[in-house]
Amino acid sequence: MPYSLDDLNRMDRAAFVAALGAVFEESPWVAEAAWDKRPFADAADLRAAMTDIVRSAGPERQRALILSHPDLADRASRPANLTAFSQTEQAKAGLNELTEAEAQEQRDLNRTYRDRFGFPFIMAVRFSSRQEILAAMRERVANEPELEFGRALEEIYKIAGFRLDDLVVE
């Protein structure tokens, strides 16, 4: 359900967290902290506040946020507890239509990536094709761990931005 910025600015904490708690995957603490920063001048102000909260969180909390994200997966490999946002994002990116060879490559890359970095491959897939996703996985698995940790956070900020675009009308 889309919310006006005016509505969000007037909500009590519980309603605000209920409305925006899923913007950052399985991390309502971001919305809880953002509530204290109201009122927001516009959607960009809200987005910046939520992003700044994550940027200023310690590395342990950031790692927990990264770990809350699911692997990108074909329909058969997708966990049953995948959030509605993630289900929609992955389906729109064509991950439901992977060929068996693509699905196997993706599973292998997910495993290799997770073994190398200790967290799932994260990519804001909204405007990406399944071929672009696989290419990014092949490329990023060779990155250094520190670089990839930062890249995962940047992708999370993009994902949250897309989710806010869907939830907030000005």
CSV table of N, CA and C in Angstrom, one decimal, residues 1-159:
chain,number,residue,atom,x,y,z
A,1,MET,N,0.8,-1.2,0.0
A,1,MET,CA,0.0,0.0,0.0
A,1,MET,C,0.9,1.2,0.0
A,2,PRO,N,0.7,2.1,-0.9
A,2,PRO,CA,1.5,3.4,-0.9
A,2,PRO,C,1.1,4.3,0.2
A,3,TYR,N,2.0,5.0,0.7
A,3,TYR,CA,1.8,6.0,1.8
A,3,TYR,C,2.2,7.4,1.3
A,4,SER,N,1.5,8.4,1.7
A,4,SER,CA,2.0,9.8,1.4
A,4,SER,C,3.0,10.1,2.4
A,5,LEU,N,3.9,11.0,2.1
A,5,LEU,CA,4.9,11.5,3.0
A,5,LEU,C,4.3,12.1,4.2
A,6,ASP,N,3.2,12.8,4.0
A,6,ASP,CA,2.5,13.5,5.1
A,6,ASP,C,2.0,12.4,6.1
A,7,ASP,N,1.4,11.3,5.5
A,7,ASP,CA,0.9,10.3,6.4
A,7,ASP,C,2.1,9.7,7.2
A,8,LEU,N,3.2,9.4,6.6
A,8,LEU,CA,4.4,8.8,7.3
A,8,LEU,C,4.9,9.7,8.4
A,9,ASN,N,4.9,11.0,8.1
A,9,ASN,CA,5.4,12.0,9.1
A,9,ASN,C,4.5,12.1,10.3
A,10,ARG,N,3.2,11.7,10.1
A,10,ARG,CA,2.3,11.8,11.3
A,10,ARG,C,2.1,10.5,12.0
A,11,MET,N,2.6,9.4,11.5
A,11,MET,CA,2.4,8.1,12.1
A,11,MET,C,3.1,8.0,13.4
A,12,ASP,N,2.5,7.2,14.3
A,12,ASP,CA,3.2,6.8,15.5
A,12,ASP,C,4.3,5.8,15.2
A,13,ARG,N,5.2,5.5,16.1
A,13,ARG,CA,6.3,4.6,15.8
A,13,ARG,C,5.8,3.3,15.3
A,14,ALA,N,4.9,2.6,15.9
A,14,ALA,CA,4.4,1.3,15.5
A,14,ALA,C,3.9,1.3,14.1
A,15,ALA,N,3.1,2.3,13.7
A,15,ALA,CA,2.5,2.3,12.4
A,15,ALA,C,3.6,2.6,11.4
A,16,PHE,N,4.6,3.5,11.7
A,16,PHE,CA,5.7,3.8,10.8
A,16,PHE,C,6.5,2.6,10.5
A,17,VAL,N,6.8,1.8,11.6
A,17,VAL,CA,7.6,0.6,11.4
A,17,VAL,C,6.8,-0.5,10.7
A,18,ALA,N,5.5,-0.5,10.9
A,18,ALA,CA,4.7,-1.5,10.1
A,18,ALA,C,4.7,-1.1,8.6
A,19,ALA,N,4.7,0.2,8.3
A,19,ALA,CA,4.7,0.6,7.0
A,19,ALA,C,6.0,0.5,6.3
A,20,LEU,N,7.1,0.7,7.0
A,20,LEU,CA,8.4,0.8,6.3
A,20,LEU,C,9.4,-0.3,6.8
A,21,GLY,N,9.0,-1.1,7.7
A,21,GLY,CA,9.9,-2.0,8.4
A,21,GLY,C,10.6,-3.1,7.4
A,22,ALA,N,9.9,-3.3,6.3
A,22,ALA,CA,10.5,-4.3,5.3
A,22,ALA,C,11.3,-3.7,4.2
A,23,VAL,N,11.5,-2.4,4.3
A,23,VAL,CA,12.3,-1.7,3.2
A,23,VAL,C,13.7,-2.3,3.2
A,24,PHE,N,14.3,-2.4,4.4
A,24,PHE,CA,15.6,-3.1,4.5
A,24,PHE,C,15.3,-4.5,5.0
A,25,GLU,N,15.6,-5.5,4.2
A,25,GLU,CA,15.3,-6.9,4.4
A,25,GLU,C,15.4,-7.4,5.8
A,26,GLU,N,14.3,-7.8,6.4
A,26,GLU,CA,14.3,-8.4,7.7
A,26,GLU,C,15.0,-7.5,8.8
A,27,SER,N,14.9,-6.2,8.6
A,27,SER,CA,15.6,-5.3,9.5
A,27,SER,C,14.8,-4.1,9.9
A,28,PRO,N,13.7,-4.3,10.6
A,28,PRO,CA,12.8,-3.2,11.0
A,28,PRO,C,13.6,-2.2,11.9
A,29,TRP,N,14.7,-2.5,12.4
A,29,TRP,CA,15.5,-1.5,13.2
A,29,TRP,C,15.8,-0.3,12.5
A,30,VAL,N,15.9,-0.4,11.2
A,30,VAL,CA,16.2,0.8,10.4
A,30,VAL,C,15.0,1.8,10.4
A,31,ALA,N,13.9,1.2,10.2
A,31,ALA,CA,12.6,2.1,10.2
A,31,ALA,C,12.4,2.6,11.6
A,32,GLU,N,12.7,1.8,12.6
A,32,GLU,CA,12.5,2.3,14.0
A,32,GLU,C,13.4,3.5,14.3
A,33,ALA,N,14.7,3.4,13.8
A,33,ALA,CA,15.6,4.6,14.0
A,33,ALA,C,15.2,5.8,13.1
A,34,ALA,N,14.7,5.5,12.0
A,34,ALA,CA,14.3,6.6,11.0
A,34,ALA,C,13.1,7.4,11.6
A,35,TRP,N,12.2,6.7,12.4
A,35,TRP,CA,11.1,7.4,12.9
A,35,TRP,C,11.5,8.6,13.7
A,36,ASP,N,12.6,8.5,14.4
A,36,ASP,CA,13.1,9.6,15.3
A,36,ASP,C,13.6,10.8,14.5
A,37,LYS,N,13.8,10.6,13.2
A,37,LYS,CA,14.3,11.7,12.3
A,37,LYS,C,13.2,12.4,11.6
A,38,ARG,N,12.0,12.1,11.8
A,38,ARG,CA,10.9,12.8,11.2
A,38,ARG,C,10.8,14.2,11.7
A,39,PRO,N,10.2,15.2,11.0
A,39,PRO,CA,9.6,15.0,9.7
A,39,PRO,C,10.6,15.0,8.5
A,40,PHE,N,10.1,14.3,7.5
A,40,PHE,CA,11.0,14.2,6.2
A,40,PHE,C,10.4,15.3,5.3
A,41,ALA,N,11.3,16.0,4.6
A,41,ALA,CA,10.9,17.0,3.7
A,41,ALA,C,10.3,16.4,2.4
A,42,ASP,N,10.9,15.3,2.0
A,42,ASP,CA,10.5,14.6,0.8
A,42,ASP,C,11.0,13.2,0.8
A,43,ALA,N,10.6,12.4,-0.2
A,43,ALA,CA,11.0,11.0,-0.2
A,43,ALA,C,12.5,10.8,-0.2
A,44,ALA,N,13.3,11.8,-0.9
A,44,ALA,CA,14.7,11.7,-0.9
A,44,ALA,C,15.3,11.9,0.5
A,45,ASP,N,14.7,12.7,1.3
A,45,ASP,CA,15.1,12.9,2.7
A,45,ASP,C,14.9,11.7,3.5
A,46,LEU,N,13.8,11.0,3.3
A,46,LEU,CA,13.5,9.8,4.0
A,46,LEU,C,14.5,8.7,3.6
A,47,ARG,N,14.8,8.6,2.3
A,47,ARG,CA,15.7,7.6,1.8
A,47,ARG,C,17.1,7.9,2.4
A,48,ALA,N,17.5,9.1,2.4
A,48,ALA,CA,18.9,9.5,2.9
A,48,ALA,C,19.0,9.2,4.4
A,49,ALA,N,17.9,9.4,5.1
A,49,ALA,CA,17.9,9.2,6.6
A,49,ALA,C,18.1,7.7,6.8
A,50,MET,N,17.3,6.9,6.1
A,50,MET,CA,17.4,5.4,6.3
A,50,MET,C,18.8,4.9,5.9
A,51,THR,N,19.3,5.4,4.8
A,51,THR,CA,20.6,4.9,4.3
A,51,THR,C,21.7,5.3,5.4
A,52,ASP,N,21.6,6.6,5.9
A,52,ASP,CA,22.6,7.1,6.8
A,52,ASP,C,22.6,6.2,8.1
A,53,ILE,N,21.4,5.7,8.5
A,53,ILE,CA,21.3,4.9,9.7
A,53,ILE,C,22.1,3.6,9.5
A,54,VAL,N,22.0,3.0,8.3
A,54,VAL,CA,22.7,1.8,8.0
A,54,VAL,C,24.2,2.1,7.9
A,55,ARG,N,24.6,3.2,7.2
A,55,ARG,CA,26.0,3.6,7.1
A,55,ARG,C,26.6,3.8,8.4
A,56,SER,N,25.9,4.3,9.4
A,56,SER,CA,26.5,4.7,10.7
A,56,SER,C,26.4,3.5,11.7
A,57,ALA,N,25.7,2.4,11.3
A,57,ALA,CA,25.7,1.2,12.1
A,57,ALA,C,27.1,0.6,12.1
A,58,GLY,N,27.4,-0.1,13.1
A,58,GLY,CA,28.7,-0.8,13.2
A,58,GLY,C,28.7,-1.9,12.2
A,59,PRO,N,30.0,-2.4,11.9
A,59,PRO,CA,30.1,-3.5,11.0
A,59,PRO,C,29.4,-4.8,11.3
A,60,GLU,N,29.2,-5.1,12.6
A,60,GLU,CA,28.4,-6.3,13.0
A,60,GLU,C,27.0,-6.1,12.6
A,61,ARG,N,26.4,-5.0,12.8
A,61,ARG,CA,25.0,-4.8,12.4
A,61,ARG,C,24.9,-4.7,10.9
A,62,GLN,N,25.8,-4.2,10.2
A,62,GLN,CA,25.8,-4.2,8.7
A,62,GLN,C,25.9,-5.6,8.2
A,63,ARG,N,26.8,-6.4,8.8
A,63,ARG,CA,26.9,-7.8,8.4
A,63,ARG,C,25.6,-8.5,8.6
A,64,ALA,N,25.0,-8.3,9.7
A,64,ALA,CA,23.7,-8.9,10.0
A,64,ALA,C,22.6,-8.5,9.0
A,65,LEU,N,22.6,-7.3,8.5
A,65,LEU,CA,21.7,-6.8,7.5
A,65,LEU,C,22.0,-7.6,6.2
A,66,ILE,N,23.3,-7.7,5.8
A,66,ILE,CA,23.7,-8.4,4.6
A,66,ILE,C,23.2,-9.8,4.7
A,67,LEU,N,23.5,-10.4,5.8
A,67,LEU,CA,23.1,-11.9,6.0
A,67,LEU,C,21.6,-12.1,6.0
A,68,SER,N,20.8,-11.1,6.2
A,68,SER,CA,19.4,-11.2,6.2
A,68,SER,C,18.8,-11.4,4.8
A,69,HIS,N,19.6,-11.0,3.8
A,69,HIS,CA,19.2,-11.2,2.4
A,69,HIS,C,19.3,-12.6,1.9
A,70,PRO,N,18.3,-13.0,1.1
A,70,PRO,CA,18.3,-14.3,0.6
A,70,PRO,C,19.3,-14.4,-0.6
A,71,ASP,N,19.7,-15.7,-0.9
A,71,ASP,CA,20.4,-15.9,-2.2
A,71,ASP,C,19.4,-15.6,-3.3
A,72,LEU,N,20.0,-15.0,-4.4
A,72,LEU,CA,19.2,-14.9,-5.7
A,72,LEU,C,19.0,-16.3,-6.2
A,73,ALA,N,17.8,-16.7,-6.5
A,73,ALA,CA,17.6,-18.1,-6.8
A,73,ALA,C,16.5,-18.3,-7.8
A,74,ASP,N,16.6,-19.4,-8.6
A,74,ASP,CA,15.5,-19.8,-9.4
A,74,ASP,C,14.3,-20.3,-8.6
A,75,ARG,N,13.2,-20.4,-9.1
A,75,ARG,CA,12.0,-20.7,-8.4
A,75,ARG,C,12.1,-22.0,-7.5
A,76,ALA,N,12.7,-23.0,-8.1
A,76,ALA,CA,12.9,-24.3,-7.4
A,76,ALA,C,13.8,-24.2,-6.2
A,77,SER,N,14.8,-23.3,-6.2
A,77,SER,CA,15.7,-23.2,-5.1
A,77,SER,C,15.4,-22.1,-4.1
A,78,ARG,N,14.3,-21.4,-4.4
A,78,ARG,CA,13.9,-20.2,-3.5
A,78,ARG,C,13.4,-20.7,-2.2
A,79,PRO,N,13.8,-20.1,-1.1
A,79,PRO,CA,13.3,-20.5,0.2
A,79,PRO,C,11.8,-20.1,0.4
A,80,ALA,N,11.1,-20.9,1.2
A,80,ALA,CA,9.7,-20.7,1.4
A,80,ALA,C,9.4,-19.4,2.1
A,81,ASN,N,10.4,-19.0,2.9
A,81,ASN,CA,10.1,-17.8,3.8
A,81,ASN,C,10.6,-16.5,3.1
A,82,LEU,N,10.8,-16.5,1.8
A,82,LEU,CA,11.2,-15.3,1.1
A,82,LEU,C,10.2,-14.2,1.3
A,83,THR,N,10.7,-13.0,1.5
A,83,THR,CA,9.7,-11.8,1.7
A,83,THR,C,9.0,-11.5,0.4
A,84,ALA,N,7.9,-10.9,0.5
A,84,ALA,CA,7.1,-10.6,-0.7
A,84,ALA,C,7.9,-9.6,-1.6
A,85,PHE,N,8.6,-8.7,-1.0
A,85,PHE,CA,9.5,-7.8,-1.8
A,85,PHE,C,10.5,-8.6,-2.6
A,86,SER,N,11.2,-9.5,-2.0
A,86,SER,CA,12.2,-10.3,-2.7
A,86,SER,C,11.6,-11.2,-3.7
A,87,GLN,N,10.5,-11.8,-3.4
A,87,GLN,CA,9.8,-12.7,-4.4
A,87,GLN,C,9.5,-11.9,-5.7
A,88,THR,N,8.9,-10.7,-5.5
A,88,THR,CA,8.6,-9.9,-6.7
A,88,THR,C,9.8,-9.5,-7.4
A,89,GLU,N,10.8,-9.0,-6.7
A,89,GLU,CA,12.0,-8.5,-7.4
A,89,GLU,C,12.7,-9.6,-8.2
A,90,GLN,N,12.8,-10.8,-7.6
A,90,GLN,CA,13.5,-11.9,-8.3
A,90,GLN,C,12.7,-12.4,-9.5
A,91,ALA,N,11.4,-12.4,-9.3
A,91,ALA,CA,10.6,-12.9,-10.5
A,91,ALA,C,10.6,-11.9,-11.6
A,92,LYS,N,10.6,-10.6,-11.3
A,92,LYS,CA,10.6,-9.5,-12.4
A,92,LYS,C,12.0,-9.5,-13.1
A,93,ALA,N,13.0,-10.0,-12.4
A,93,ALA,CA,14.3,-10.0,-13.0
A,93,ALA,C,14.5,-11.3,-13.9
A,94,GLY,N,13.5,-12.1,-14.0
A,94,GLY,CA,13.5,-13.3,-14.8
A,94,GLY,C,14.1,-14.5,-14.2
A,95,LEU,N,14.3,-14.5,-12.9
A,95,LEU,CA,14.9,-15.6,-12.2
A,95,LEU,C,14.0,-16.8,-12.2
A,96,ASN,N,12.7,-16.6,-12.4
A,96,ASN,CA,11.8,-17.7,-12.5
A,96,ASN,C,11.9,-18.5,-13.8
A,97,GLU,N,12.6,-17.8,-14.8
A,97,GLU,CA,12.7,-18.4,-16.2
A,97,GLU,C,14.1,-18.9,-16.5
A,98,LEU,N,15.0,-19.1,-15.5
A,98,LEU,CA,16.3,-19.6,-15.8
A,98,LEU,C,16.2,-21.0,-16.5
A,99,THR,N,17.1,-21.2,-17.4
A,99,THR,CA,17.2,-22.5,-18.0
A,99,THR,C,17.8,-23.4,-16.9
A,100,GLU,N,17.8,-24.7,-17.1
A,100,GLU,CA,18.4,-25.6,-16.1
A,100,GLU,C,19.9,-25.3,-16.0
A,101,ALA,N,20.6,-25.1,-17.1
A,101,ALA,CA,22.0,-24.7,-17.1
A,101,ALA,C,22.2,-23.4,-16.3
A,102,GLU,N,21.4,-22.4,-16.6
A,102,GLU,CA,21.6,-21.1,-15.9
A,102,GLU,C,21.3,-21.3,-14.4
A,103,ALA,N,20.3,-22.1,-14.1
A,103,ALA,CA,19.9,-22.3,-12.6
A,103,ALA,C,21.1,-23.0,-11.9
A,104,GLN,N,21.7,-24.0,-12.6
A,104,GLN,CA,22.8,-24.7,-12.0
A,104,GLN,C,24.0,-23.8,-11.8
A,105,GLU,N,24.3,-23.0,-12.8
A,105,GLU,CA,25.4,-22.0,-12.7
A,105,GLU,C,25.1,-21.0,-11.6
A,106,GLN,N,23.9,-20.6,-11.4
A,106,GLN,CA,23.6,-19.6,-10.4
A,106,GLN,C,23.7,-20.3,-9.0
A,107,ARG,N,23.3,-21.5,-8.9
A,107,ARG,CA,23.5,-22.2,-7.6
A,107,ARG,C,25.0,-22.4,-7.3
A,108,ASP,N,25.8,-22.7,-8.3
A,108,ASP,CA,27.2,-22.9,-8.1
A,108,ASP,C,27.8,-21.6,-7.7
A,109,LEU,N,27.5,-20.5,-8.4
A,109,LEU,CA,28.0,-19.2,-8.1
A,109,LEU,C,27.6,-18.7,-6.7
A,110,ASN,N,26.3,-18.9,-6.3
A,110,ASN,CA,25.9,-18.6,-5.0
A,110,ASN,C,26.7,-19.3,-3.9
A,111,ARG,N,27.0,-20.6,-4.1
A,111,ARG,CA,27.8,-21.3,-3.2
A,111,ARG,C,29.2,-20.8,-3.1
A,112,THR,N,29.8,-20.6,-4.3
A,112,THR,CA,31.2,-20.1,-4.3
A,112,THR,C,31.3,-18.7,-3.7
A,113,TYR,N,30.3,-17.9,-4.0
A,113,TYR,CA,30.3,-16.5,-3.4
A,113,TYR,C,30.2,-16.6,-1.9
A,114,ARG,N,29.2,-17.3,-1.4
A,114,ARG,CA,29.0,-17.4,0.0
A,114,ARG,C,30.2,-18.0,0.7
A,115,ASP,N,30.8,-19.0,0.1
A,115,ASP,CA,32.0,-19.6,0.7
A,115,ASP,C,33.2,-18.6,0.8
A,116,ARG,N,33.3,-17.8,-0.2
A,116,ARG,CA,34.4,-16.8,-0.3
A,116,ARG,C,34.2,-15.6,0.7
A,117,PHE,N,33.0,-15.1,0.7
A,117,PHE,CA,32.7,-13.9,1.5
A,117,PHE,C,32.0,-14.1,2.8
A,118,GLY,N,31.3,-15.2,3.0
A,118,GLY,CA,30.6,-15.4,4.2
A,118,GLY,C,29.2,-14.8,4.2
A,119,PHE,N,28.7,-14.3,3.1
A,119,PHE,CA,27.4,-13.7,3.0
A,119,PHE,C,26.9,-13.9,1.6
A,120,PRO,N,25.6,-13.7,1.4
A,120,PRO,CA,25.0,-14.0,0.0
A,120,PRO,C,25.4,-12.9,-1.0
A,121,PHE,N,25.3,-13.3,-2.2
A,121,PHE,CA,25.5,-12.3,-3.3
A,121,PHE,C,24.3,-11.4,-3.3
A,122,ILE,N,24.5,-10.1,-3.3
A,122,ILE,CA,23.4,-9.2,-3.3
A,122,ILE,C,23.5,-8.2,-4.5
A,123,MET,N,22.4,-8.1,-5.2
A,123,MET,CA,22.3,-7.2,-6.3
A,123,MET,C,20.9,-6.6,-6.4
A,124,ALA,N,20.8,-5.3,-6.7
A,124,ALA,CA,19.5,-4.7,-6.9
A,124,ALA,C,19.1,-5.1,-8.4
A,125,VAL,N,18.2,-6.1,-8.5
A,125,VAL,CA,18.0,-6.7,-9.8
A,125,VAL,C,16.8,-6.1,-10.5
A,126,ARG,N,16.2,-5.1,-10.0
A,126,ARG,CA,14.9,-4.6,-10.6
A,126,ARG,C,15.0,-4.3,-12.1
A,127,PHE,N,16.1,-3.8,-12.6
A,127,PHE,CA,16.2,-3.4,-14.0
A,127,PHE,C,17.3,-4.3,-14.7
A,128,SER,N,17.5,-5.5,-14.2
A,128,SER,CA,18.6,-6.4,-14.7
A,128,SER,C,17.9,-7.6,-15.3
A,129,SER,N,18.5,-8.1,-16.4
A,129,SER,CA,18.1,-9.4,-16.9
A,129,SER,C,18.8,-10.5,-16.2
A,130,ARG,N,18.3,-11.7,-16.4
A,130,ARG,CA,19.0,-12.9,-15.7
A,130,ARG,C,20.4,-13.0,-16.3
A,131,GLN,N,20.6,-12.7,-17.5
A,131,GLN,CA,22.0,-12.8,-18.1
A,131,GLN,C,22.9,-11.7,-17.4
A,132,GLU,N,22.4,-10.5,-17.2
A,132,GLU,CA,23.2,-9.5,-16.5
A,132,GLU,C,23.5,-9.9,-15.0
A,133,ILE,N,22.5,-10.6,-14.4
A,133,ILE,CA,22.7,-11.0,-13.0
A,133,ILE,C,23.8,-12.1,-13.0
A,134,LEU,N,23.8,-13.0,-13.9
A,134,LEU,CA,24.8,-14.1,-13.9
A,134,LEU,C,26.2,-13.5,-14.2
A,135,ALA,N,26.2,-12.5,-15.1
A,135,ALA,CA,27.5,-11.9,-15.5
A,135,ALA,C,28.1,-11.2,-14.3
A,136,ALA,N,27.2,-10.5,-13.5
A,136,ALA,CA,27.7,-9.8,-12.3
A,136,ALA,C,28.2,-10.8,-11.3
A,137,MET,N,27.5,-11.9,-11.1
A,137,MET,CA,27.9,-12.9,-10.2
A,137,MET,C,29.3,-13.4,-10.6
A,138,ARG,N,29.5,-13.7,-11.8
A,138,ARG,CA,30.8,-14.2,-12.3
A,138,ARG,C,31.9,-13.2,-12.0
A,139,GLU,N,31.6,-11.9,-12.2
A,139,GLU,CA,32.6,-10.9,-12.1
A,139,GLU,C,32.9,-10.6,-10.6
A,140,ARG,N,31.9,-10.5,-9.8
A,140,ARG,CA,32.0,-10.1,-8.4
A,140,ARG,C,32.6,-11.1,-7.5
A,141,VAL,N,32.5,-12.4,-7.9
A,141,VAL,CA,33.0,-13.5,-7.0
A,141,VAL,C,34.6,-13.4,-6.9
A,142,ALA,N,35.2,-12.6,-7.8
A,142,ALA,CA,36.6,-12.5,-7.8
A,142,ALA,C,37.1,-11.3,-7.0
A,143,ASN,N,36.2,-10.5,-6.5
A,143,ASN,CA,36.5,-9.2,-5.8
A,143,ASN,C,37.2,-9.6,-4.4
A,144,GLU,N,37.8,-8.6,-3.9
A,144,GLU,CA,38.4,-8.7,-2.5
A,144,GLU,C,37.3,-8.6,-1.5
A,145,PRO,N,37.4,-9.3,-0.4
A,145,PRO,CA,36.3,-9.3,0.6
A,145,PRO,C,35.9,-7.9,1.1
A,146,GLU,N,36.8,-7.0,1.3
A,146,GLU,CA,36.4,-5.7,1.8
A,146,GLU,C,35.6,-4.9,0.7
A,147,LEU,N,36.1,-5.0,-0.5
A,147,LEU,CA,35.4,-4.4,-1.6
A,147,LEU,C,33.9,-4.9,-1.7
A,148,GLU,N,33.8,-6.2,-1.6
A,148,GLU,CA,32.5,-6.9,-1.8
A,148,GLU,C,31.6,-6.6,-0.6
A,149,PHE,N,32.1,-6.4,0.6
A,149,PHE,CA,31.2,-6.0,1.7
A,149,PHE,C,30.6,-4.7,1.4
A,150,GLY,N,31.4,-3.7,1.0
A,150,GLY,CA,30.9,-2.4,0.6
A,150,GLY,C,30.0,-2.4,-0.5
A,151,ARG,N,30.3,-3.3,-1.5
A,151,ARG,CA,29.4,-3.4,-2.7
A,151,ARG,C,28.0,-4.0,-2.3
A,152,ALA,N,28.1,-4.9,-1.4
A,152,ALA,CA,26.8,-5.5,-0.9
A,152,ALA,C,25.9,-4.4,-0.3
A,153,LEU,N,26.6,-3.6,0.6
A,153,LEU,CA,25.8,-2.5,1.2
A,153,LEU,C,25.2,-1.5,0.2
A,154,GLU,N,26.1,-1.2,-0.8
A,154,GLU,CA,25.6,-0.2,-1.9
A,154,GLU,C,24.4,-0.8,-2.6
A,155,GLU,N,24.4,-2.1,-2.9
A,155,GLU,CA,23.3,-2.8,-3.6
A,155,GLU,C,22.1,-2.8,-2.6
A,156,ILE,N,22.3,-3.0,-1.4
A,156,ILE,CA,21.2,-2.9,-0.4
A,156,ILE,C,20.5,-1.5,-0.4
A,157,TYR,N,21.3,-0.5,-0.5
A,157,TYR,CA,20.8,0.9,-0.5
A,157,TYR,C,19.9,1.1,-1.8
A,158,LYS,N,20.4,0.5,-2.9
A,158,LYS,CA,19.6,0.6,-4.1
A,158,LYS,C,18.3,-0.1,-4.0
A,159,ILE,N,18.3,-1.4,-3.4
A,159,ILE,CA,17.1,-2.2,-3.2
A,159,ILE,C,16.1,-1.4,-2.3
